CSV table of C-alpha atoms and ligand atoms in Angstrom, one decimal:
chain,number,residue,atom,x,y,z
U,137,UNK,CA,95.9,133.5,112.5
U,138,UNK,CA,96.6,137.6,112.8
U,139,UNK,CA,99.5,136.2,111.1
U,140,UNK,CA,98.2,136.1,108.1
U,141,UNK,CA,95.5,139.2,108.0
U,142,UNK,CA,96.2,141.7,105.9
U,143,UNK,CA,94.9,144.0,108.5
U,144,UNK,CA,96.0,142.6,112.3
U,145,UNK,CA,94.1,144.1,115.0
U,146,UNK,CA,97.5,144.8,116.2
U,147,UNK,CA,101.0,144.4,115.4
U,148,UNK,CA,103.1,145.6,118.1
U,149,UNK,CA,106.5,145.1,116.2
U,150,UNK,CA,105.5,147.0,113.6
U,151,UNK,CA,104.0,149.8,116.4
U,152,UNK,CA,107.4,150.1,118.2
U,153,UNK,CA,109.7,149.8,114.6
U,154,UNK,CA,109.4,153.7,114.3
U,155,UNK,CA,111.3,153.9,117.8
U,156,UNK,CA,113.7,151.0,117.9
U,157,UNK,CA,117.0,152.6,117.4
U,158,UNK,CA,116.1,154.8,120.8
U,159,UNK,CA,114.7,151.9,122.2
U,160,UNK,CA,117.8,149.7,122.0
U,161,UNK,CA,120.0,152.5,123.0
U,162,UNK,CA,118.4,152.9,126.2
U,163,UNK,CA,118.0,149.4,126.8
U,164,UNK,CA,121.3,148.8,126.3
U,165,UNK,CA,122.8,151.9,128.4
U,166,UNK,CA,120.6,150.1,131.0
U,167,UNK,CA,122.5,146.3,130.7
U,168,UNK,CA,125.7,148.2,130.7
U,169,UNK,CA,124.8,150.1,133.8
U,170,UNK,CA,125.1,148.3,136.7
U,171,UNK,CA,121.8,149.5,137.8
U,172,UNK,CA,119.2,146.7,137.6
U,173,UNK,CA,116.4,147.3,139.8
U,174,UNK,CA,115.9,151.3,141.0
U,175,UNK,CA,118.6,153.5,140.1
U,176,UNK,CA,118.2,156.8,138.4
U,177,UNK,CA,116.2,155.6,135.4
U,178,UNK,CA,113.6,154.5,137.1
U,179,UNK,CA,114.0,157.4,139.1
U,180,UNK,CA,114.6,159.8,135.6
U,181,UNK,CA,111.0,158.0,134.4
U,182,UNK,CA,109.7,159.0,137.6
U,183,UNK,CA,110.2,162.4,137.4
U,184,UNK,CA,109.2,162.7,133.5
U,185,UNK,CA,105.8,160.9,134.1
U,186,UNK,CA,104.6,163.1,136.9
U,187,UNK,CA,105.5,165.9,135.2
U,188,UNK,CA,103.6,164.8,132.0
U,189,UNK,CA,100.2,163.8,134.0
U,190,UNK,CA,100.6,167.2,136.1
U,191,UNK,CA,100.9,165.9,139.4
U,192,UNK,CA,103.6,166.3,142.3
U,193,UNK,CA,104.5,162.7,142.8
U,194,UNK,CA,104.7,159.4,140.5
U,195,UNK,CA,105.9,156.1,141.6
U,196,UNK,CA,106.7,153.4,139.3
U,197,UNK,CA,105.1,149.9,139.8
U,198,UNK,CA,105.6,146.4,138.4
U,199,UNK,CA,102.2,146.7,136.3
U,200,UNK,CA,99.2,148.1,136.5
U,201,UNK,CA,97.2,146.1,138.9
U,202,UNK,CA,99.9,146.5,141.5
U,203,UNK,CA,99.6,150.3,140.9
U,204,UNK,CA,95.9,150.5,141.8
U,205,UNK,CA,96.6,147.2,144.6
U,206,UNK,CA,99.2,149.6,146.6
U,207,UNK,CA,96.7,152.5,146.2
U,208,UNK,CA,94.2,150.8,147.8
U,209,UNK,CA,96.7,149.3,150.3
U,210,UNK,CA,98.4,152.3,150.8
U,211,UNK,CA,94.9,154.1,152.0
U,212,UNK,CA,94.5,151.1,154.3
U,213,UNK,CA,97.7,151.7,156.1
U,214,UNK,CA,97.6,155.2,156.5
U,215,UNK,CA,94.2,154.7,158.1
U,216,UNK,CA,91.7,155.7,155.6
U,217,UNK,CA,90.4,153.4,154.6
U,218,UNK,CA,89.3,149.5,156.6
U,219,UNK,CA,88.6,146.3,154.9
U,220,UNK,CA,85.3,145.6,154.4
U,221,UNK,CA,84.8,149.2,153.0
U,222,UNK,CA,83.4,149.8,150.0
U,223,UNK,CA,84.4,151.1,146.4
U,224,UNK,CA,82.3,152.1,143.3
U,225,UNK,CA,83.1,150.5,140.4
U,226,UNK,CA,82.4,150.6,136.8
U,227,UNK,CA,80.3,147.4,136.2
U,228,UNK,CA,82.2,147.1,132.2
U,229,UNK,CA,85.7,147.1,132.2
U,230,UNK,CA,88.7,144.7,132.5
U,231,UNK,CA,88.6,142.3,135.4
U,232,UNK,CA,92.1,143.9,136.9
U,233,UNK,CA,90.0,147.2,138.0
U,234,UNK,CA,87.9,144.7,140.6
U,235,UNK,CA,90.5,142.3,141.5
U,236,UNK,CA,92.7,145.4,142.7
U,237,UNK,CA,89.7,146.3,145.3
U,238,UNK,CA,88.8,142.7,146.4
U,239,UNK,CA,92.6,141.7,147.0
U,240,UNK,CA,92.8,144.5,149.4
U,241,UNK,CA,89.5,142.8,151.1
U,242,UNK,CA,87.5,145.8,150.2
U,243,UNK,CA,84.3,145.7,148.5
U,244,UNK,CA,83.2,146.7,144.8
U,245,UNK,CA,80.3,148.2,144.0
U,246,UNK,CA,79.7,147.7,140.5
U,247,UNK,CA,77.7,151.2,138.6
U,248,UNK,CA,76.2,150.1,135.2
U,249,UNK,CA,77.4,151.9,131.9
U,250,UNK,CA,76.3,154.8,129.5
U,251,UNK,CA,75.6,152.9,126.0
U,252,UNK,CA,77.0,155.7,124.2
U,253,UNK,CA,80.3,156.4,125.9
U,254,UNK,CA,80.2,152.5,127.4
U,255,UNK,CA,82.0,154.1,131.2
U,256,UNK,CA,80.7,154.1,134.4
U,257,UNK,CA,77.3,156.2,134.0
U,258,UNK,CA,77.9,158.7,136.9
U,259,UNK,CA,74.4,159.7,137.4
U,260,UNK,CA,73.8,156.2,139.3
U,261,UNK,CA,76.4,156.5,141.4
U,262,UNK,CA,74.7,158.5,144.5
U,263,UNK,CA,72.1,155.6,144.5
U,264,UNK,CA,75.1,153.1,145.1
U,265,UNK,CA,76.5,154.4,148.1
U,266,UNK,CA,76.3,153.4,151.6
U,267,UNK,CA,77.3,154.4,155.2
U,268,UNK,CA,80.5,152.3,154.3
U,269,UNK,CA,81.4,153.9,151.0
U,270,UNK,CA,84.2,155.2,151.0
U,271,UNK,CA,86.2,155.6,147.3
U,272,UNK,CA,85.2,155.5,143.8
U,273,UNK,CA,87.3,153.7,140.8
U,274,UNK,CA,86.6,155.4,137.5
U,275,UNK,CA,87.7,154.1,134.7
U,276,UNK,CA,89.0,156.0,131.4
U,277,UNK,CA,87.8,152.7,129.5
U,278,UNK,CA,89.2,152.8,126.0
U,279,UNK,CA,90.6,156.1,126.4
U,280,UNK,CA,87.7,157.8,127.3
U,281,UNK,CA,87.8,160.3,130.4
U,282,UNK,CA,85.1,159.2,133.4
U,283,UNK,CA,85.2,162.2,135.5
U,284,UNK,CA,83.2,165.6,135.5
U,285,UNK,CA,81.8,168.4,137.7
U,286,UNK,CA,79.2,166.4,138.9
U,287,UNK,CA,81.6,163.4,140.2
U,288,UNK,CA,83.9,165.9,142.2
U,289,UNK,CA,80.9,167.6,143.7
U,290,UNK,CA,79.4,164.0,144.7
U,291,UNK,CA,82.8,162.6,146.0
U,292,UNK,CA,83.4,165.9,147.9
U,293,UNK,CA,80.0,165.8,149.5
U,294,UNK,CA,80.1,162.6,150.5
U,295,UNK,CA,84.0,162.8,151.5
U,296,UNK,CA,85.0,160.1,148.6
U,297,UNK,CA,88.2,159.5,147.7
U,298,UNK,CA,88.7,159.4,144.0
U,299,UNK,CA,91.2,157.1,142.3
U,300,UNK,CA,91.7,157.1,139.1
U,301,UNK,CA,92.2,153.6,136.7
U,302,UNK,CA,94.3,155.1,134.3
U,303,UNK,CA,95.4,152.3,132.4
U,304,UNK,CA,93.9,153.0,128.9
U,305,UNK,CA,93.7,157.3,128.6
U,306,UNK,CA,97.2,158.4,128.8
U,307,UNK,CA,97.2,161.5,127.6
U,308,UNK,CA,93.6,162.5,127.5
U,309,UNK,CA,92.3,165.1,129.1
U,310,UNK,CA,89.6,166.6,130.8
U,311,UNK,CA,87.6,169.5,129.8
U,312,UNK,CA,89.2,172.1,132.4
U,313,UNK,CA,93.0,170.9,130.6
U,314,UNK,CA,93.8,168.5,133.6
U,315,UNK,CA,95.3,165.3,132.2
U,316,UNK,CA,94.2,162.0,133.3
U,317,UNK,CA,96.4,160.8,136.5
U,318,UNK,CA,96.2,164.3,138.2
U,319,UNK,CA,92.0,164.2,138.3
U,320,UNK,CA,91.0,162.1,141.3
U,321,UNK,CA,93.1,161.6,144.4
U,322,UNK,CA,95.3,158.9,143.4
U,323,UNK,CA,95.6,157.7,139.8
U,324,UNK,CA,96.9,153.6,138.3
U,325,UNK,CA,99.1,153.5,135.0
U,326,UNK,CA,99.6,150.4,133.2
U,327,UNK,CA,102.3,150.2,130.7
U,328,UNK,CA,101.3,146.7,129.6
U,329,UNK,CA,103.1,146.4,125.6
U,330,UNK,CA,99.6,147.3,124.5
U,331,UNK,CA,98.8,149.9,126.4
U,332,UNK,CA,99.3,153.8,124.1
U,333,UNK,CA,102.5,154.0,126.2
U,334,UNK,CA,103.5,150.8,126.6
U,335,UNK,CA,106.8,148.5,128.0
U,336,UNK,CA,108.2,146.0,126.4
U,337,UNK,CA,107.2,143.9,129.7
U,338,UNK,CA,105.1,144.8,132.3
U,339,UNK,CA,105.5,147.7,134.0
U,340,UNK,CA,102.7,150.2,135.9
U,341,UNK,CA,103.2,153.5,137.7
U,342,UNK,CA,101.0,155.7,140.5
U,343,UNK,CA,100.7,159.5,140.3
U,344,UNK,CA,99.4,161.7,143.3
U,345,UNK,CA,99.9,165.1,144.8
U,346,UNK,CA,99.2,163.8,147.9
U,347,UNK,CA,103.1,162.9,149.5
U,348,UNK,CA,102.1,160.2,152.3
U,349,UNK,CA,100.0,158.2,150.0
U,350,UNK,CA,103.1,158.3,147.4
U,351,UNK,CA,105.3,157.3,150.2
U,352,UNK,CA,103.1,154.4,151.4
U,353,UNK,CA,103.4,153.0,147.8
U,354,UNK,CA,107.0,153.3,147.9
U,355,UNK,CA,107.5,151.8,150.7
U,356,UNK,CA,104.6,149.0,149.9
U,357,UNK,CA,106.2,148.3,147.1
U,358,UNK,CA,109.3,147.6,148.1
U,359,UNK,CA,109.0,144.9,151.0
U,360,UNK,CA,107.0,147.8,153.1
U,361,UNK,CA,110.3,149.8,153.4
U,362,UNK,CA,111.9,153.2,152.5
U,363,UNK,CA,114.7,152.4,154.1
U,364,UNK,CA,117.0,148.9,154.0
U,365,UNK,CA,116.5,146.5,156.1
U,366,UNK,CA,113.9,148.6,158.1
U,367,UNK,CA,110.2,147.3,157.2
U,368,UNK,CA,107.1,149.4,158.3
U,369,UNK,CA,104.9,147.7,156.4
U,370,UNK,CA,103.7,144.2,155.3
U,371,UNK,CA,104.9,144.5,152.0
U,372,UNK,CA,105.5,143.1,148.7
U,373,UNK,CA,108.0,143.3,145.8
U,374,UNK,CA,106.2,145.5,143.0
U,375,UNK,CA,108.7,147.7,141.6
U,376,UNK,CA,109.3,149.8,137.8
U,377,UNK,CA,112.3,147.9,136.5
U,378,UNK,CA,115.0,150.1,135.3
U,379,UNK,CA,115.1,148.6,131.6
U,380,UNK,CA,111.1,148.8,131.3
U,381,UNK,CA,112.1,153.0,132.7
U,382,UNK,CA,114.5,153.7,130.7
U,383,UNK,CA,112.5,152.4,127.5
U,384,UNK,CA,109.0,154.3,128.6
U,385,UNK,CA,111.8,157.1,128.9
U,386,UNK,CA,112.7,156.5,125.5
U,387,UNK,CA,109.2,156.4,123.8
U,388,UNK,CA,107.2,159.0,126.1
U,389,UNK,CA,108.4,161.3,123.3
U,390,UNK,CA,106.5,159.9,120.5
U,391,UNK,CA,103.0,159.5,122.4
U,392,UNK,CA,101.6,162.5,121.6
U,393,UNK,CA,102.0,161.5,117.9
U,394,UNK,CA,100.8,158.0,118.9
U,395,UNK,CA,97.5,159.9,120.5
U,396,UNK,CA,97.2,162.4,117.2
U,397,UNK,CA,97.3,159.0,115.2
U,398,UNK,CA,94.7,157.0,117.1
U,399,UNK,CA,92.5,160.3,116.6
U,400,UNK,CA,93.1,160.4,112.9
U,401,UNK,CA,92.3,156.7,112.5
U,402,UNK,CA,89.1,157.2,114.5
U,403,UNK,CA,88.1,160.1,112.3
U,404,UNK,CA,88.7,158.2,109.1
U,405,UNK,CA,86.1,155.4,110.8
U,406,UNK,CA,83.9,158.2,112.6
U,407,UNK,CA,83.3,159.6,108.7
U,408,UNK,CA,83.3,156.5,106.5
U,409,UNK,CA,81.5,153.5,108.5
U,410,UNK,CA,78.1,153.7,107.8
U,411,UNK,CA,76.5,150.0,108.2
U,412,UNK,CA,73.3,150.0,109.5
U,413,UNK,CA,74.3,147.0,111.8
U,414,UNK,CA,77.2,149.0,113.6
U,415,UNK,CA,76.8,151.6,116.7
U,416,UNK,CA,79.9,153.5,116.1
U,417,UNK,CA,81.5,154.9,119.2
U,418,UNK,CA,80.3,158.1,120.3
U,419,UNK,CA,83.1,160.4,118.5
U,420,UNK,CA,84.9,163.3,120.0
U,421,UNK,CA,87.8,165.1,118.6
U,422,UNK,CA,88.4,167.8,121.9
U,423,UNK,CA,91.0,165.4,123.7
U,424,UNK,CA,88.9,164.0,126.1
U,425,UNK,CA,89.3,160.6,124.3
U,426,UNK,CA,93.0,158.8,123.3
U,427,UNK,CA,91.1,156.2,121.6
U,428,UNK,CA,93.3,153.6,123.4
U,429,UNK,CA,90.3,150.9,121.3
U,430,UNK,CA,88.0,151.6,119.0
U,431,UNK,CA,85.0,149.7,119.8
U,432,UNK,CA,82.0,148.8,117.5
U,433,UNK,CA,78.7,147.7,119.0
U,434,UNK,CA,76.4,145.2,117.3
U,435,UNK,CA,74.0,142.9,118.0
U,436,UNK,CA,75.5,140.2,115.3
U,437,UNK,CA,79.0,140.2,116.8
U,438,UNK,CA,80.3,137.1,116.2
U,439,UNK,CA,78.9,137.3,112.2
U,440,UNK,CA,80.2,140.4,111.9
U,441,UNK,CA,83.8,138.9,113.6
U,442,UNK,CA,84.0,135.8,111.0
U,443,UNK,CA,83.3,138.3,108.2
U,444,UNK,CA,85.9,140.6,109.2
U,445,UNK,CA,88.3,137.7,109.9
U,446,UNK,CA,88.0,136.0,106.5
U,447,UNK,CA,88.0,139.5,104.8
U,448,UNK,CA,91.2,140.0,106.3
U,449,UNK,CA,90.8,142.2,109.2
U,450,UNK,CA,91.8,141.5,113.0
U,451,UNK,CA,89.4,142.2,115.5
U,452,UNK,CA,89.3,141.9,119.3
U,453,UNK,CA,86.6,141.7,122.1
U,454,UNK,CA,87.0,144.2,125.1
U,455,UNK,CA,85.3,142.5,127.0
U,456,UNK,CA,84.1,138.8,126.4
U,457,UNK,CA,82.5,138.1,130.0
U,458,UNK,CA,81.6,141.3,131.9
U,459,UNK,CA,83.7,141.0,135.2
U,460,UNK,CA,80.4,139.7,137.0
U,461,UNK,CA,79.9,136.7,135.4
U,462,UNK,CA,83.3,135.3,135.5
U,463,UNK,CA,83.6,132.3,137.9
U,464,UNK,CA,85.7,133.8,140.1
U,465,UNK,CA,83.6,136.7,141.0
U,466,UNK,CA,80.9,134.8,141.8
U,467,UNK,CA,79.5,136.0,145.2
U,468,UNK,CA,81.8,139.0,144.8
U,469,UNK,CA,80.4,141.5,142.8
U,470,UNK,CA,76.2,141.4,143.2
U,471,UNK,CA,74.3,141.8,139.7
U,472,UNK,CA,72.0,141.4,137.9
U,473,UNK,CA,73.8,144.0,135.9
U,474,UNK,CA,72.3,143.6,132.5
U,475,UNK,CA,74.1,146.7,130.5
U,476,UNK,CA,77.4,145.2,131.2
U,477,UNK,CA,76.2,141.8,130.1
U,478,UNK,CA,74.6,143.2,127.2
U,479,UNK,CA,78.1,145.4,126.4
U,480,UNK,CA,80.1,142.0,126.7
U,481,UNK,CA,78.0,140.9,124.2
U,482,UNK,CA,78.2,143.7,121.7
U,483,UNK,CA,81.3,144.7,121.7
U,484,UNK,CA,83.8,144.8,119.2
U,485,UNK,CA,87.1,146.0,118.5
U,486,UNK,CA,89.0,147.1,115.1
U,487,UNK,CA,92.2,147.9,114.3
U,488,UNK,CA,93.7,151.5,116.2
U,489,UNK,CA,97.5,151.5,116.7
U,490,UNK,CA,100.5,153.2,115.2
U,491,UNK,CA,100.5,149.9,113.1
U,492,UNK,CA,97.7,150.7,111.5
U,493,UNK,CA,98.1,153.2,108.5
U,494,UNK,CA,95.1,155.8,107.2
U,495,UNK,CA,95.1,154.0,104.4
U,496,UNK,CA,94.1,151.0,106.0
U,497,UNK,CA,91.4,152.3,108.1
U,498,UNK,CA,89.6,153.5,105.0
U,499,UNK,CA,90.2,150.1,103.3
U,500,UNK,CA,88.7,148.7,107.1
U,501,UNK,CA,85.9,150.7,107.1
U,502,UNK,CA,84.8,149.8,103.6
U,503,UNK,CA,84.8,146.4,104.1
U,504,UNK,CA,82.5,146.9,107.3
U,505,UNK,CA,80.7,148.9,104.9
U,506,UNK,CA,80.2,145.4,102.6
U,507,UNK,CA,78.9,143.4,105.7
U,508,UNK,CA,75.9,141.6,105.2
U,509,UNK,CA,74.3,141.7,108.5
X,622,PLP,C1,95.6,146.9,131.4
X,622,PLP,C2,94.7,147.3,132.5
X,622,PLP,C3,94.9,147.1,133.8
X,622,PLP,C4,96.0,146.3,134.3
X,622,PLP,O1,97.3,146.6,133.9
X,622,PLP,P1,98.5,145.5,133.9
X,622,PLP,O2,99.7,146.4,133.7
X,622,PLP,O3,98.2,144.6,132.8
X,622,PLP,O4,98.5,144.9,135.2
X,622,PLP,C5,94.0,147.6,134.7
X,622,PLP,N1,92.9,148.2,134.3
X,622,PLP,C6,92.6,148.4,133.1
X,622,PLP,C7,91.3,149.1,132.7
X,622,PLP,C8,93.5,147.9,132.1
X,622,PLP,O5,93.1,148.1,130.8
């Protein structure tokens, strides 16, 4: 179907196109290496990455659930952390945020969302806790930064750990110039194609000052050793793959003109959408935001999908079923959280990518603009 749209919520061809001659080059300098798992492009990626989130250590991951899984079970083997503990979670955002906390036999906590910024609302969060409390996941959902004053002051008092789901805000930063991945404790990258820095496969990455818990994840990662043949941990195999490194390498370079190209397509929507049926998202230009989606709230969704469609414009739906309600987390995560179900239902998504020109985003916005209600 996206096929044929004259507008696809997202062509990732045409994204990466711009970079393909120093994409093949470093794939193909990795297949005539000899180095296919490790080595020093994954190690070179490594080194770039941390230095580009601010932080001492990064450790490059399979994908991004395995980055926040060997956080959480990196904490448990260093002995801070027990299963059974608990972790505040955003109640709206993508499903891999809670499976990383229950696979580890922890506990989420979900904390309902702002409508205007659609993250965690932080000013719950003190309500939520417990004697067994012990972290908080905050989620950067759609690019936007979750973390402020008030979060640090809450986490320090109640000695919280913060970790960082970083999947969607590469780039952004808080308002004191920290980037995301050096804000919390610990902090989960996903390069997923899609992602605003993505692999062309999966790949994921961890970032931390803290040296034991960036050690742990090495080692986790890699059959629970740091050394061959010499396990100290139950692991399992979640490592960066030298091909996906050396292509992250090769586009980290361009994703500050990917961010500065989200934000001009979001300002081109911020100023000419004006239905009376839309909730634009709340708009910021200071950097706090990387606009990894742009997502519409409306209480006629699915009309306002099928007019878009046949109009010619992709669309997506981040996210259908709040992570709650889907069958698997039944018993798992407690609601009745009614903000994430009413988000799930509201939500929708329109074209924001390198793929998408300014051009079309004012062509996009006018045909919003034409929607009946
Ligand atoms: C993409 C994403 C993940 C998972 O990343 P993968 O690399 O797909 O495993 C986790 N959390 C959020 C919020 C995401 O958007």
């Amino acid at each position: 179907m996206s096929d044929t749209l004259q507008y696809p919520f997202l062509d990732l061809g045409a994204a990466n196109a711009p970079q393909l001659p120093q994409i093949e080059q470093a794939a193909l300098r990795v297949l005539r290496s000899g180095y296919y798992i490790g080595g020093p492009e994954t190690a070179h990626f490594e080194r770039e990455l941390a230095a580009y989130a601010g932080t001492e250590h990064a450790v490059g991951t399979g994908n991004g659930l395995d980055a926040l899984r060997l956080i959480f079970r990196a904490c448990i083997e260093l002995g801070r952390m027990c299963p059974g503990d608990e972790v505040i979670v955003p109640s709206n955002t993508y499903i891999a945020t809670i499976l990383a906390v229950t696979d580890c036999g922890l506990v989420p906590v979900p904390v309902e969302p702002r409508l205007d910024t659609l993250n965690m609302d932080t000013s719950l969060i003190e309500q939520a806790l417990t004697p067994r409390t012990r972290a908080i996941l905050t989620v950067h959902l759609y690019g936007r930064v979750c973390y402020d004053a008030e979060m640090q002051a809450l986490a320090d008092r109640h000695r919280l750990m913060i970790v960082e789901d970083n999947a969607q805000a590469i780039g952004a930063r808080y308002a004191d110039g920290r980037r995301t991945g050096a804000l919390g404790r610990a902090a989960a990258f996903s390069f997923y194609p899609t992602k605003n820095l993505g692999a062309m496969g999966d790949a994921g990455a961890v970032t931390t000052d803290d040296a034991d818990l960036a050690q742990a994840v090495r080692a986790l990662g890699n059959y629970g050793s740091l050394r061959k043949y010499h396990n100290i941990y139950m692991g399992l195999n979640s490592r960066l793959d030298p091909l996906q490194a050396a292509i992250l390498s090769a586009k980290l370079p361009g994703l500050e003109a990917e961010n500065a190209h989200r934000a001009a397509l979001a300002a081109v929507y911020e100023r000419h959408i004006s239905s009376p049926y839309i909730v634009k998202p709340l708009y910021s230009d200071s950097g706090d935001m990387v606009w990894h989606q742009y997502v519409l709230l409306t209480d006629r969704r699915d009309r306002l999908r099928s007019f878009l469609t046949e109009h010619g414009v992709g669309t997506d739906i981040h996210y259908p079923v709040a992570p709650h309600r889907q069958p698997c987390m039944a018993d798992r995560v407690h609601g009745p959280l009614p903000l994430a179900e009413r988000v799930a239902a509201e939500v929708l998504s329109i074209p924001i990518s390198s793929a998408t020109s300014v051009s079309d985003a004012r062509a996009i916005a006018e045909i919003i603009n034409s929607f009946p209600g």
